[in-house]
Each structure stands twice: as structure tokens, then as C-alpha cells.
Amino acid sequence: MAESNETAQRLAIVCAKAENIRQRLCSLAGSDTLLEELLAAARSGGEIAEPVDVLHAVLQGFGDAQGLYAYSDSGRTGDRSVRAGGTNRECSPELVYLCPAARCTRSWWPQGPVPVPRCAISGDTLRRDRL
Ligand SMILES: [Zn+2]
């Protein structure tokens, strides 16, 4: 099943910021059910376009005009050249970590001693790859 580009980008934000979104949902809605349902659907390979849309809309409904995109590191998606904290790309230009579930467009560049993050969907650490 091919996800739309937009859905994959939104899922990448969820994948990277699941804990932030969970806290936000719990404080605003009193429950993280929406997030759990989305993650469960993604884990099982189910339809995610709709739950992603719902989560996005709910966050917007709580006053976060950007919805899910407010959690994107760059403040927007689709710009893979933006890196948080100005990592030294020169040292390892080709090394990148990708979503192990390959369900989202998440990418992460090694950042010194920072441990490799885990995918919120599969629970596995991101898989090492080369550009
Ligand atoms: Zn992922």
C-alpha cells in the first residue's frame, strides 16, 4: 500500500515526536487514544491516512495552527537538508538513519554522542543506511 507523500511526512513527524505529541494530547484532550490508534494502525500495516488526518485536525482544533507540523524540527516538512544543531556533516556525509519500519520519511543524522533514536511505530532503533 502506497502512502501519499503528505501522509508519510506527517507520519515521520509522529515517529520522531511521539512523546511530545502524547504529552500534548494528554494535557489537552485528557487521553492519547488518537496517537495510540494511529501507531497501532501503522504497526499493523493498516490504513493510516485517516488517523493521521484526524490527529492533525485535533491538534489544530486545540489551537495549534500548524497541527502536526508544529512538531517538525524544521517547522516544515520535506526539507531534508535542514539539520538540528548544525551537525558536522563533513565527517560522515553519507551516513543516515532511516525509519526501520519504512513507513515514514523520517531521517536522522548522527549527532555526536546522542544515541540513535527509536521509531515510535516499531520500537526499533532507526536503521543505518547510506545516502
Ligand atoms: Zn518511523
Coordinates of C-alpha atoms and ligand atoms in Angstrom, one line a residue:
M1 CA 0.0 0.0 0.0
A2 CA 1.5 3.3 -1.0
E3 CA 1.0 6.2 1.4
S4 CA 0.7 9.6 0.0
N5 CA 3.7 11.8 0.4
E6 CA 1.9 14.1 2.8
T7 CA 0.8 11.2 4.9
A8 CA 4.4 9.8 5.0
Q9 CA 5.7 13.2 6.0
R10 CA 3.1 13.6 8.8
L11 CA 3.9 10.1 10.0
A12 CA 7.6 11.0 10.1
I13 CA 6.7 13.8 12.5
V14 CA 4.7 11.4 14.6
C15 CA 7.5 8.9 14.5
A16 CA 10.1 11.4 15.7
K17 CA 7.9 13.3 18.2
A18 CA 5.6 10.7 19.5
E19 CA 6.3 11.5 23.1
N20 CA 5.9 15.3 22.7
I21 CA 2.6 14.7 20.9
R22 CA 1.5 12.3 23.5
Q23 CA 2.1 14.8 26.3
R24 CA 0.3 17.5 24.3
L25 CA -2.7 15.2 23.7
C26 CA -2.9 14.1 27.3
S27 CA -2.8 17.6 28.6
L28 CA -5.3 18.9 26.0
A29 CA -7.6 16.0 25.4
G30 CA -7.0 14.0 28.6
S31 CA -6.1 11.0 26.6
D32 CA -3.6 9.8 24.0
T33 CA -6.0 7.4 22.3
L34 CA -5.8 9.1 19.0
L35 CA -2.0 8.7 18.9
E36 CA -2.2 5.1 20.1
E37 CA -4.7 4.2 17.4
L38 CA -2.5 5.8 14.8
L39 CA 0.6 4.0 16.0
A40 CA -1.3 0.7 16.2
A41 CA -2.6 1.1 12.6
A42 CA 0.9 1.9 11.4
R43 CA 2.4 -1.1 13.2
S44 CA -0.1 -3.4 11.7
G45 CA 0.3 -2.0 8.2
G46 CA -3.2 -0.7 8.2
E47 CA -4.7 2.5 6.8
I48 CA -3.0 5.5 8.3
A49 CA -4.0 8.4 6.1
E50 CA -7.2 8.9 8.0
P51 CA -5.9 8.6 11.6
V52 CA -3.0 10.9 10.7
D53 CA -5.5 13.5 9.3
V54 CA -7.7 13.2 12.4
L55 CA -4.7 13.7 14.8
H56 CA -3.6 16.7 12.7
A57 CA -7.0 18.2 12.8
V58 CA -7.5 17.6 16.5
L59 CA -4.2 19.4 17.3
Q60 CA -5.3 22.3 15.1
G61 CA -8.6 22.3 16.9
F62 CA -6.8 22.8 20.2
G63 CA -5.2 25.9 18.8
D64 CA -2.0 24.6 17.3
A65 CA -2.4 26.2 13.9
Q66 CA 0.3 24.1 12.4
G67 CA -1.1 20.9 13.8
L68 CA 1.4 18.1 13.4
Y69 CA 3.8 20.4 11.6
A70 CA 4.4 22.3 14.8
Y71 CA 6.4 19.3 15.9
S72 CA 8.6 19.1 12.9
D73 CA 12.2 20.0 13.7
S74 CA 12.4 22.5 10.8
G75 CA 8.9 23.8 11.3
R76 CA 8.1 22.4 8.0
T77 CA 8.5 19.1 6.2
G78 CA 10.1 17.9 3.1
D79 CA 13.3 19.7 3.7
R80 CA 15.9 17.0 4.4
S81 CA 18.8 19.4 4.2
V82 CA 17.9 21.0 7.5
R83 CA 19.6 19.5 10.5
A84 CA 19.1 20.4 14.1
G85 CA 22.0 21.7 15.9
G86 CA 24.3 22.1 12.9
T87 CA 25.8 18.6 13.0
N88 CA 29.1 18.2 11.3
R89 CA 28.0 16.7 8.1
E90 CA 31.6 16.7 6.7
C91 CA 32.7 13.8 9.0
S92 CA 30.1 11.4 7.7
P93 CA 28.4 12.8 4.6
E94 CA 26.8 9.6 3.5
L95 CA 25.6 8.1 6.8
V96 CA 22.0 8.5 7.6
Y97 CA 19.5 6.7 9.8
L98 CA 16.0 5.9 8.5
C99 CA 12.7 4.6 9.8
P100 CA 13.2 0.9 10.4
A101 CA 9.5 0.3 9.5
A102 CA 10.0 2.2 6.3
R103 CA 6.5 3.6 6.8
C104 CA 7.5 7.2 7.1
T105 CA 10.0 9.6 5.6
R106 CA 11.9 10.2 8.9
S107 CA 15.6 10.6 8.6
W108 CA 18.2 11.3 11.3
W109 CA 21.8 12.2 11.0
P110 CA 24.3 11.0 13.7
Q111 CA 24.7 13.7 16.3
G112 CA 27.9 13.0 18.3
P113 CA 27.2 11.1 21.5
V114 CA 23.4 11.2 21.1
P115 CA 22.1 7.7 21.0
V116 CA 20.2 6.6 17.8
P117 CA 16.5 7.3 18.4
R118 CA 13.9 4.7 18.2
C119 CA 11.0 4.6 15.8
A120 CA 7.7 5.2 17.6
I121 CA 6.0 2.8 15.4
S122 CA 8.1 -0.3 15.5
G123 CA 10.0 0.5 18.7
D124 CA 13.3 -0.4 17.0
T125 CA 16.2 1.9 16.7
L126 CA 16.4 3.6 13.3
R127 CA 18.2 1.6 10.7
R128 CA 21.6 2.8 9.4
D129 CA 21.7 3.5 5.8
R130 CA 23.7 5.4 3.3
L131 CA 22.6 8.2 1.0
Ligands
ZN1 ZN 9.3 5.6 11.8

